[in-house]
XYZ file of C-alpha atoms in Angstrom:
681
model
C 43.272 0.878 17.313
C 39.488 0.684 17.101
C 37.554 -0.382 20.025
C 34.002 -1.221 20.832
C 34.540 -0.568 24.428
C 33.938 3.180 24.390
C 29.976 3.031 24.682
C 27.907 0.449 25.944
C 26.520 -2.340 23.734
C 22.928 -1.957 23.976
C 20.888 -3.943 21.331
C 18.063 -2.112 19.406
C 15.089 -4.664 20.662
C 11.316 -3.534 19.956
C 10.123 -4.349 23.294
C 12.419 -1.574 24.536
C 9.997 0.907 22.857
C 7.149 -0.309 25.003
C 9.197 -0.362 27.991
C 10.096 3.494 27.292
C 6.518 4.217 26.793
C 5.360 2.564 29.964
C 7.986 4.346 32.117
C 7.855 7.961 30.529
C 4.056 7.869 29.409
C 2.638 5.092 31.335
C 0.265 7.100 33.365
C -3.452 8.172 32.185
C -5.586 6.909 29.633
C -3.545 7.433 26.362
C -5.019 4.637 24.284
C -8.631 4.458 22.977
C -9.799 1.442 20.846
C -13.164 0.849 19.171
C -14.331 -2.631 19.894
C -14.461 -5.152 16.743
C -17.240 -7.483 17.965
C -19.057 -4.562 19.711
C -18.136 -1.330 17.589
C -20.136 0.880 20.162
C -17.734 0.081 22.899
C -14.718 1.979 23.200
C -11.884 0.602 25.501
C -9.605 3.028 27.096
C -6.072 2.088 28.518
C -2.579 3.486 29.071
C 0.875 2.326 27.732
C 1.485 0.910 31.308
C -1.383 -1.493 31.086
C -0.692 -2.047 27.556
C 2.775 -3.338 28.586
C 1.782 -5.330 31.669
C -1.121 -7.243 29.396
C 1.563 -7.570 26.442
C 3.876 -9.228 29.058
C 1.079 -11.436 30.528
C 0.019 -12.706 26.983
C 4.020 -13.300 26.116
C 4.214 -15.500 29.243
C 0.871 -17.547 28.163
C 1.893 -17.980 24.644
C 5.417 -19.090 25.583
C 4.635 -21.156 28.651
C 1.229 -22.579 27.924
C 0.951 -22.765 24.045
C 4.626 -23.825 23.946
C 5.674 -21.199 21.177
C 9.406 -20.447 21.362
C 12.055 -17.973 19.701
C 12.003 -18.086 16.123
C 8.637 -19.365 15.485
C 6.257 -17.489 13.404
C 2.755 -16.551 14.813
C 0.019 -15.224 12.344
C -2.246 -12.449 13.341
C -5.327 -11.687 11.246
C -7.001 -8.711 13.103
C -8.037 -5.037 12.792
C -6.506 -1.741 14.341
C -7.148 -2.400 18.326
C -5.221 -2.241 21.371
C -5.311 -6.128 21.412
C -3.567 -6.496 18.316
C -0.820 -3.997 19.466
C -0.600 -5.894 22.493
C -0.067 -8.976 20.417
C 2.521 -7.432 18.422
C 4.891 -6.812 21.436
C 3.931 -10.002 23.144
C 4.981 -12.089 20.083
C 8.305 -10.000 19.492
C 8.877 -10.075 23.356
C 9.575 -13.904 23.359
C 11.868 -13.799 20.204
C 9.041 -15.036 17.998
C 8.154 -13.452 14.603
C 4.879 -11.368 14.306
C 3.672 -12.666 10.762
C 0.726 -10.012 10.062
C -1.971 -11.475 7.636
C -4.170 -9.504 5.214
C -7.575 -10.559 5.562
C -8.198 -9.138 1.972
C -6.253 -11.890 0.439
C -7.905 -14.710 -1.463
C -8.256 -17.844 0.305
C -5.725 -19.546 -1.858
C -3.025 -16.757 -1.150
C -3.676 -17.098 2.683
C -3.188 -20.935 2.493
C -0.007 -20.434 0.490
C 1.290 -17.676 2.865
C 0.743 -19.627 5.833
C 2.212 -22.813 4.512
C 5.248 -21.110 3.210
C 5.752 -19.285 6.532
C 5.079 -22.542 8.535
C 2.786 -20.569 10.922
C 2.694 -22.251 14.415
C -0.351 -20.229 15.751
C -3.157 -17.992 14.261
C -4.747 -15.094 16.434
C -7.881 -13.636 14.700
C -10.696 -11.256 15.204
C -14.005 -12.913 15.645
C -15.879 -11.047 13.213
C -13.539 -12.263 10.439
C -15.085 -15.700 10.683
C -18.746 -14.666 11.807
C -19.145 -11.776 9.400
C -16.547 -11.064 7.071
C -15.749 -14.362 5.837
C -17.437 -17.280 7.446
C -15.734 -19.811 4.863
C -12.233 -18.939 6.535
C -12.834 -21.508 9.259
C -13.789 -24.282 6.745
C -11.642 -23.408 3.850
C -8.213 -22.256 5.203
C -7.631 -23.855 8.496
C -8.294 -27.521 7.483
C -5.572 -26.764 4.802
C -3.167 -25.767 7.287
C -3.825 -28.528 10.062
C -3.775 -31.391 7.761
C -1.213 -33.009 5.399
C -1.425 -31.706 1.789
C -1.059 -33.851 -1.175
C 2.250 -32.172 -2.311
C 4.123 -33.385 0.738
C 3.362 -30.319 2.917
C 3.444 -31.108 6.706
C 1.277 -28.902 8.975
C 2.860 -26.626 11.455
C -0.440 -24.789 12.760
C -0.938 -26.042 16.335
C -3.206 -23.240 17.934
C -5.869 -21.187 16.864
C -6.764 -18.157 19.097
C -9.781 -15.941 19.120
C -8.994 -12.336 20.054
C -12.148 -12.209 22.162
C -13.408 -12.628 25.921
C -14.745 -16.034 26.915
C -18.307 -15.154 26.119
C -17.760 -13.870 22.566
C -15.317 -16.836 21.916
C -17.905 -19.480 23.005
C -19.770 -19.635 19.552
C -16.350 -19.527 17.681
C -15.320 -22.461 19.976
C -18.396 -24.529 19.016
C -17.934 -23.903 15.412
C -14.184 -24.795 15.771
C -14.889 -27.866 17.500
C -17.715 -29.176 15.088
C -15.336 -28.477 11.819
C -12.886 -30.713 13.341
C -14.009 -34.066 14.718
C -10.622 -35.646 14.810
C -7.936 -35.062 17.664
C -5.288 -34.122 15.175
C -6.395 -30.648 14.742
C -5.151 -27.348 16.201
C -6.147 -26.147 19.883
C -8.684 -23.371 19.985
C -7.987 -20.888 22.532
C -9.494 -17.466 23.821
C -7.044 -14.437 24.003
C -8.354 -12.794 27.125
C -8.213 -16.139 29.000
C -4.682 -16.360 27.994
C -3.955 -12.851 29.207
C -5.812 -13.763 32.502
C -3.617 -16.811 32.962
C -0.416 -14.838 32.218
C -1.354 -12.126 34.975
C -1.177 -14.859 37.696
C 1.766 -16.097 39.399
C 5.526 -15.017 38.735
C 5.834 -11.987 36.707
C 7.405 -12.556 33.046
C 10.314 -10.565 31.503
C 10.966 -10.028 27.964
C 12.841 -12.848 26.301
C 12.408 -14.951 29.473
C 14.605 -12.478 31.377
C 17.642 -12.985 29.407
C 20.390 -10.069 29.910
C 19.625 -8.078 26.884
C 23.223 -7.568 26.090
C 23.465 -10.979 25.182
C 20.526 -10.894 22.534
C 21.046 -10.366 18.773
C 19.194 -7.334 17.417
C 19.373 -8.754 14.087
C 17.020 -11.506 14.859
C 13.829 -11.478 12.945
C 10.885 -9.757 14.648
C 8.201 -9.242 11.862
C 6.952 -10.950 8.756
C 4.848 -9.294 6.024
C 3.953 -10.658 2.547
C 3.910 -8.667 -0.485
C 0.528 -8.263 -2.269
C 1.563 -10.570 -5.064
C 0.912 -8.442 -8.148
C 3.566 -10.296 -9.990
C 3.727 -14.255 -9.155
C 2.820 -15.316 -5.598
C 3.150 -13.274 -2.469
C 6.647 -13.099 -1.330
C 7.449 -12.683 2.734
C 9.721 -9.588 4.000
C 11.334 -10.088 7.311
C 11.809 -7.353 9.536
C 14.552 -7.349 12.249
C 14.355 -5.909 15.786
C 17.147 -3.531 14.563
C 15.829 -2.630 11.346
C 12.368 -1.791 13.067
C 13.846 0.193 15.722
C 16.017 2.299 13.301
C 13.156 2.603 10.726
C 11.214 4.144 13.623
C 13.722 6.527 14.766
C 14.201 7.944 11.044
C 10.293 8.230 10.532
C 10.014 10.078 13.744
C 12.374 12.826 12.851
C 10.641 16.523 12.826
C 11.038 16.621 9.012
C 8.809 13.500 8.661
C 6.238 12.359 11.078
C 7.423 14.741 13.635
C 5.020 13.412 16.531
C 5.370 14.907 20.060
C 3.795 13.757 23.220
C 1.028 16.453 22.439
C -0.266 14.678 19.511
C -3.316 12.292 19.305
C -2.875 9.928 16.261
C -5.788 7.929 14.423
C -3.859 5.154 12.415
C -6.246 4.028 9.613
C -3.615 2.279 8.026
C -3.904 -1.274 9.091
C -1.609 -3.029 11.401
C -1.628 -6.149 9.091
C -0.393 -3.758 6.062
C 3.212 -2.910 5.281
C 4.687 -3.084 8.911
C 2.022 -0.697 9.936
C 3.850 2.201 8.201
C 5.989 2.079 11.585
C 3.217 3.449 13.578
C 3.364 0.583 16.032
C 6.825 1.802 17.018
C 6.799 5.292 16.494
C 3.760 5.861 18.685
C 5.253 4.300 21.899
C 8.665 5.992 21.170
C 7.190 9.477 21.029
C 4.279 8.681 23.655
C 1.328 10.004 21.323
C -2.018 9.483 22.237
C -3.571 6.617 20.198
C -6.979 6.105 18.718
C -7.790 2.716 17.036
C -10.784 2.501 14.720
C -11.249 -1.249 14.887
C -12.966 -2.526 11.607
C -15.226 0.710 11.153
C -13.386 2.736 8.529
C -16.558 4.308 6.926
C -16.520 8.214 6.732
C -19.027 8.549 9.801
C -17.064 6.292 12.026
C -13.666 7.866 11.249
C -15.193 11.552 11.778
C -16.710 10.535 14.976
C -13.371 9.487 16.449
C -11.584 12.638 15.092
C -14.193 14.863 16.600
C -14.492 13.149 19.878
C -10.786 12.699 20.530
C -9.788 15.789 18.916
C -7.244 13.843 16.736
C -4.262 15.966 15.396
C -2.872 13.653 13.069
C -4.172 10.533 11.013
C -2.969 8.575 7.916
C -4.357 6.144 5.407
C -4.957 5.241 1.813
C -6.802 7.867 -0.625
C -10.007 5.713 -0.764
C -10.517 6.100 3.193
C -10.125 10.012 2.686
C -12.667 10.027 -0.162
C -15.142 8.448 2.357
C -14.382 11.103 4.933
C -14.557 13.940 2.609
C -17.878 12.726 1.107
C -19.337 12.423 4.804
C -17.992 16.144 5.569
C -19.495 17.522 2.344
C -22.930 16.173 3.483
C -22.647 17.290 7.022
C -21.298 20.808 6.664
C -21.938 21.549 10.448
C -19.243 19.175 11.505
C -15.834 20.827 11.815
C -12.343 19.141 12.812
C -10.391 22.211 14.092
C -7.927 20.066 15.622
C -6.740 18.089 12.829
C -3.435 19.494 11.741
C -1.823 16.551 9.666
C -3.376 14.066 7.251
C -1.143 11.403 6.025
C -1.839 9.473 2.594
C -0.118 6.577 0.799
C -0.409 3.460 -1.002
C -1.385 5.330 -4.122
C -1.199 8.696 -5.637
C -3.294 11.319 -3.813
C -5.987 12.959 -5.782
C -5.425 16.781 -6.075
C -9.015 17.339 -5.229
C -8.714 15.609 -1.746
C -5.326 17.539 -1.118
C -7.069 20.845 -1.701
C -9.998 19.947 0.430
C -7.946 19.239 3.633
C -5.419 21.974 2.977
C -7.932 24.779 2.258
C -11.273 23.801 4.102
C -11.567 26.332 7.065
C -13.524 23.597 8.957
C -10.513 21.482 9.169
C -7.396 22.789 11.252
C -8.936 26.004 10.948
C -7.674 26.112 7.326
C -4.017 25.114 8.580
C -4.161 21.315 8.014
C -1.053 19.979 6.323
C -1.091 17.007 3.998
C 1.614 14.748 3.030
C 1.972 11.578 1.027
C 4.509 8.957 1.308
C 6.121 6.549 -1.140
C 7.438 3.001 -0.126
C 7.245 -0.634 -0.308
C 6.855 -3.422 2.007
C 10.410 -4.238 0.921
C 11.463 -0.779 2.691
C 9.878 -1.593 6.154
C 7.883 0.364 4.365
C 8.702 4.159 4.334
C 11.020 5.252 1.665
C 10.185 9.084 1.167
C 7.556 11.499 2.536
C 6.419 14.830 0.787
C 6.260 17.258 3.273
C 6.949 20.993 2.339
C 10.589 21.150 2.157
C 11.666 24.794 0.601
C 14.575 25.097 -1.848
C 17.765 25.234 -0.091
C 19.415 28.582 0.194
C 23.237 29.440 1.294
C 23.305 31.382 4.430
C 23.443 35.135 3.817
C 26.692 37.116 4.157
C 26.776 39.180 7.432
C 28.781 42.286 7.801
C 29.787 43.730 11.096
C 28.556 47.223 11.270
C 29.591 47.973 14.787
C 30.496 46.130 17.943
C 26.833 45.175 18.799
C 25.006 45.180 15.560
C 25.328 42.641 12.604
C 23.842 43.795 9.222
C 22.784 40.991 7.148
C 23.093 41.384 3.183
C 21.321 38.386 1.501
C 22.903 38.374 -2.250
C 20.621 35.140 -3.050
C 17.251 36.439 -2.196
C 14.853 35.616 -4.928
C 11.322 37.083 -5.575
C 10.563 33.388 -6.925
C 11.736 31.490 -3.700
C 8.903 30.754 -1.292
C 9.139 31.956 2.302
C 10.099 29.344 5.052
C 6.742 28.626 6.401
C 7.199 24.855 6.991
C 3.603 24.262 8.571
C 0.847 25.993 6.632
C 2.775 27.378 3.879
C 0.082 30.109 3.549
C 2.486 32.422 1.621
C 3.248 29.750 -1.104
C 1.398 30.030 -4.331
C -1.334 27.310 -4.295
C 0.434 26.036 -7.300
C 3.669 25.818 -5.746
C 2.537 23.922 -2.597
C 0.356 21.544 -4.170
C 2.897 20.656 -6.749
C 5.548 19.953 -3.989
C 3.118 17.741 -1.888
C 1.975 15.745 -4.789
C 5.333 14.490 -5.329
C 6.611 11.280 -3.642
C 8.933 13.491 -1.160
C 12.315 13.010 0.137
C 13.861 10.149 1.648
C 13.952 9.540 5.212
C 17.333 8.927 7.002
C 18.673 5.378 6.196
C 17.347 5.268 2.825
C 19.704 6.047 -0.157
C 18.253 6.533 -3.768
C 19.363 6.404 -7.022
C 18.088 6.326 -10.666
C 19.939 4.474 -13.419
C 19.273 3.977 -17.034
C 16.375 1.560 -17.793
C 17.379 -1.811 -18.283
C 20.737 -1.479 -16.807
C 20.203 -3.061 -13.537
C 22.170 -6.415 -14.154
C 25.213 -4.538 -15.235
C 28.080 -4.250 -12.671
C 28.216 -0.665 -13.141
C 24.929 0.867 -14.166
C 24.759 4.261 -15.535
C 23.481 6.494 -12.772
C 21.312 9.355 -14.021
C 21.633 13.159 -12.652
C 19.205 14.567 -10.063
C 17.901 17.088 -12.443
C 14.187 16.329 -12.136
C 14.256 15.487 -16.186
C 16.181 12.267 -16.311
C 13.835 9.459 -15.672
C 15.242 6.020 -14.856
C 14.823 2.940 -12.787
C 14.550 4.015 -9.073
C 16.840 1.835 -6.577
C 17.245 1.982 -2.828
C 19.463 0.647 -0.218
C 19.483 1.202 3.510
C 19.478 -0.098 6.991
C 15.687 -1.240 6.696
C 15.693 -2.302 3.010
C 15.242 -5.977 2.280
C 18.089 -8.076 1.517
C 16.251 -11.204 0.262
C 12.798 -12.610 0.567
C 11.958 -14.981 3.401
C 13.001 -18.632 2.406
C 15.563 -17.303 0.082
C 12.831 -16.490 -2.695
C 14.228 -14.054 -5.293
C 11.658 -11.585 -6.783
C 10.639 -12.198 -10.167
C 11.221 -9.221 -12.935
C 7.988 -7.340 -12.793
C 8.587 -6.294 -16.493
C 8.747 -10.084 -17.789
C 6.121 -11.559 -15.243
C 2.363 -10.414 -15.378
C 0.763 -13.665 -15.170
C -1.736 -14.103 -12.473
C -1.226 -17.749 -12.413
C 2.498 -17.629 -12.312
C 3.840 -19.814 -9.523
C 7.481 -19.704 -10.159
C 9.745 -19.298 -7.168
C 13.360 -20.054 -6.854
C 14.341 -21.050 -3.334
C 18.114 -20.389 -3.124
C 20.343 -18.114 -1.188
C 20.849 -15.462 -4.110
C 20.409 -12.036 -3.080
C 17.489 -9.941 -4.212
C 19.925 -7.107 -5.011
C 21.424 -5.574 -8.185
C 25.102 -6.803 -9.029
C 26.492 -3.937 -7.137
C 24.038 -4.161 -4.049
C 20.799 -1.886 -4.521
C 17.061 -3.084 -4.414
C 15.269 -2.519 -7.738
C 11.864 -0.980 -6.922
C 10.328 -1.363 -10.216
C 9.555 2.140 -10.255
C 10.495 4.721 -12.920
C 11.293 8.092 -11.326
C 13.033 11.484 -11.648
C 14.858 13.122 -8.650
C 15.419 16.908 -8.225
C 18.653 18.622 -6.826
C 17.016 18.778 -3.305
C 16.355 14.846 -3.375
C 12.505 14.973 -3.978
C 11.216 12.329 -6.033
C 8.654 12.510 -8.863
C 7.430 9.017 -9.400
C 7.127 8.595 -13.479
C 5.204 5.317 -13.416
C 5.489 1.641 -12.382
C 7.540 -0.007 -15.095
C 5.016 -2.437 -15.856
C 2.323 0.411 -16.034
C 3.896 2.601 -18.508
C 2.312 2.746 -21.868
C 4.604 2.386 -24.828
C 3.040 4.075 -28.029
C 4.715 4.462 -31.169
C 8.209 3.765 -29.478
C 7.363 6.568 -27.043
C 6.491 6.262 -23.356
C 3.486 7.616 -21.697
C 3.311 7.677 -18.029
C -0.089 6.529 -16.639
C 0.738 8.503 -13.524
C 1.200 11.814 -15.113
C -1.922 11.220 -17.620
C -3.988 10.566 -14.503
C -2.591 13.725 -12.780
C -3.327 15.774 -16.049
C -6.968 14.797 -15.851
C -7.398 16.109 -12.405
C -5.438 18.996 -13.211
C -7.426 19.903 -16.265
C -10.841 19.304 -14.788
C -9.944 20.281 -11.019
C -12.315 17.460 -9.617
C -15.400 18.360 -11.612
C -16.997 17.486 -14.866
C -19.650 19.686 -16.182
C -22.127 17.607 -18.481
C -24.567 19.253 -20.734
C -25.975 15.893 -22.170
C -29.450 14.648 -22.616
C -30.287 14.847 -18.841
C -28.311 18.200 -18.187
C -26.902 16.488 -15.256
C -23.753 17.476 -13.285
C -21.294 14.986 -12.398
C -18.072 15.065 -10.020
C -15.039 13.011 -10.711
C -14.030 10.668 -8.160
C -11.478 8.194 -9.448
C -9.057 8.115 -12.750
C -7.394 5.264 -13.957
C -5.067 5.120 -17.234
C -3.988 1.990 -18.656
C -2.402 0.859 -21.967
C -4.455 -1.666 -24.206
C -2.883 -3.279 -27.390
C -3.061 -1.427 -30.562
C -2.280 -3.001 -34.261
C 0.003 0.201 -35.479
C 0.972 1.787 -32.358
C 1.756 -1.088 -29.998
C -0.123 0.292 -27.200
C -2.610 3.079 -26.904
C -3.759 4.804 -23.409
C -7.284 3.970 -22.206
C -8.834 6.180 -19.393
C -11.241 4.665 -17.119
C -13.239 7.432 -14.720
C -15.352 7.026 -11.884
C -17.933 9.896 -11.413
C -20.823 10.697 -9.204
C -24.053 12.356 -9.853
C -23.679 15.885 -7.907
C -26.416 16.487 -5.405
C -28.089 13.285 -5.538
C -27.819 9.804 -3.868
C -27.047 7.177 -6.434
C -28.668 3.722 -6.068
C -26.015 0.885 -6.421
C -27.631 -0.231 -9.771
C -27.051 3.457 -11.132
C -25.360 3.639 -14.778
C -24.281 6.859 -16.550
C -26.789 7.461 -19.426
C -24.920 6.988 -22.715
C -25.415 10.542 -23.831
C -24.038 11.899 -20.533
C -21.005 9.397 -20.773
C -20.205 10.565 -24.259
C -20.316 14.259 -23.022
C -17.945 13.372 -20.230
C -15.588 11.603 -22.464
C -15.751 14.699 -24.790
C -14.952 17.159 -22.003
C -11.999 15.233 -20.672
C -10.364 14.770 -24.151
C -10.945 18.612 -24.966
C -9.401 19.545 -21.317
C -6.484 17.287 -21.932
C -5.540 19.115 -24.980
C -4.634 22.036 -22.972
C -2.258 20.094 -20.763
C -0.597 17.061 -22.513
C 0.654 16.286 -26.125
C -1.961 15.396 -28.750
C -0.756 11.638 -29.018
C -1.412 11.152 -25.194
C -5.003 11.630 -25.529
C -6.717 8.512 -24.917
C -8.808 7.330 -27.872
C -11.424 5.590 -25.439
C -12.720 6.803 -22.078
C -14.573 4.510 -20.120
C -17.307 5.984 -17.631
C -18.137 4.229 -14.436
C -20.136 4.844 -11.218
C -19.070 1.776 -9.200
C -15.509 2.281 -7.473
C -12.442 0.990 -9.484
C -11.378 -2.537 -8.220
C -8.791 -2.339 -5.524
C -6.277 -4.981 -4.645
C -5.533 -6.370 -1.239
C -3.641 -3.319 0.037
C -6.262 -0.533 -1.508
C -4.401 0.080 -4.477
C -6.172 0.320 -8.026
C -5.760 -2.977 -9.558
C -4.653 -1.896 -13.001
C -3.787 -5.462 -13.941
C -7.394 -6.601 -13.514
C -8.857 -3.436 -15.254
C -6.151 -3.973 -18.056
C -7.313 -7.631 -18.477
C -10.958 -6.739 -18.417
C -10.526 -4.110 -20.970
C -8.386 -6.052 -23.489
C -11.094 -8.730 -23.501
C -13.835 -5.826 -24.127
C -11.861 -3.580 -26.266
C -14.101 -3.907 -29.247
C -17.140 -3.163 -27.159
C -15.223 -0.205 -25.366
C -14.449 1.016 -29.074
C -18.393 1.093 -29.843
C -19.290 2.976 -26.392
C -17.772 5.086 -23.824
C -19.789 3.452 -20.905
C -18.851 0.361 -19.072
C -18.894 -1.512 -15.662
C -16.023 -3.436 -14.472
């Protein structure tokens, strides 16, 4: 008879990760954090002091602010030690850490916080003073006063993540904005920590026996970016966070050790911070937080000063870093061994720069990119070099002390097993492998099914042959079951209206009939489980009844031009390719045709913000791109129009290229685009 009594019943709770870090890695300054209000000040601390301050803050928000288990507490802050302390303090009393993306619009932030019913808001001071001075007057009043639609306010506390001196002007502005007494109370985070350090020490979950706690209780809340309809909330549990961190930490994926120094550029407010907030204490890695300074110079300064070995962020960040390094060729990053990228496809030119530049990791820097979603906690796959699997060789015993190995499966086309630098791989082999979405982490199961078959009880699964393209679906221990509040996801293929506010508050699960989460991606999978993302369903271009992958078309541009465009127009200038975006625009005969938007930079010159590519040069660039594509894609894939820009492509709140915005603007100006190849979005 089965029994649960053979091993201890020890719930997986996120504060235990910090407990472990403090006990095993708690001595010495292993955490550095650039200031937000004062970027020139860098604060050093240890995992031991981080835990002590997190416990003091947990005591204050529980006993002084009256926040209790199950309450949602919002944070709007950058990557700092204070923010990480706040994560653990909130979760350590059984409350829910609700990370807010400050790049959301005011309307989105108001909706999200109302929908979540946040009882408190912790924020970095510069968000009110410098980045968004209207935040105080536009958002907070909507959260502390009853709304016309019957919404009752829940926000009771507003906390500046500052010391008393820096918080003083914020307190004055807050008091001036709210003359009545029915508003939220203003606090200073450092004062709360100081209050918590005095008197009786505090224990996680008010000292309750860990064996009595439920590991499935909510720990975190993060809302999707709302590309279809309004943002939707994803709940993370203590169990899902710990299991996800364990899976991500394996040697084939993050693979961090106590000897690593990590600079997490990915924000703590985005997609569960790619599990960094849990993986780092688990492994005891040294942490370097960049604060709000994410420009190339600021990041390189930290990479050099702290001998960073591992860093991760979105491609737009790496563009800035590479640009700075290209302008300052005397600067080297010999200690940087791993660069992670995610959020959108990694341009090959960035991949090659980090992997092959002898000034970075002494030419042995590994690059990986990940694929995932907020709904997956968020990592689904990671593309590090995984050589094709081979069977074991067949040994023959030649004597009592010697074994001869006869490998009948050896192939001259099989890359050697050099998993770090892959120096013996051909450049084409290694680049092609790294530019894929990668293989799934443990706890994530994948399948691809025939398009439009998700609603069937038994959808037809497609083979893992790297040729069959279908809808990518996932399930696992850290995959969303349904959205917060019972909200069911709208179908991305049928809902592309920015004004759509339809939500269905019921108890239906956000899963297929047979229990899988449909990601909205089209993909192929090879025999080793490596994913090749074909496209988002809503971004595929259907022309003449045939599908064109916008992802493949963009990759073809990078491959054919190898990151540079030589222009011999009227100016004789040389331009470098920086960004590429392919979209579909309506066509009277073919339904849709591809349109290409490219961002270029004049080589060897500082461009003023008002710079526009001359029409003659733009036409030459467009012609070069089309001619280059003829050698790599089918003729009917060639875009009829190429729009050449100098300004960066518009990005959404998570740093991804906003194809919806580009598509709408290009459709509105399609006649103008047909007359010229230059445009500004």
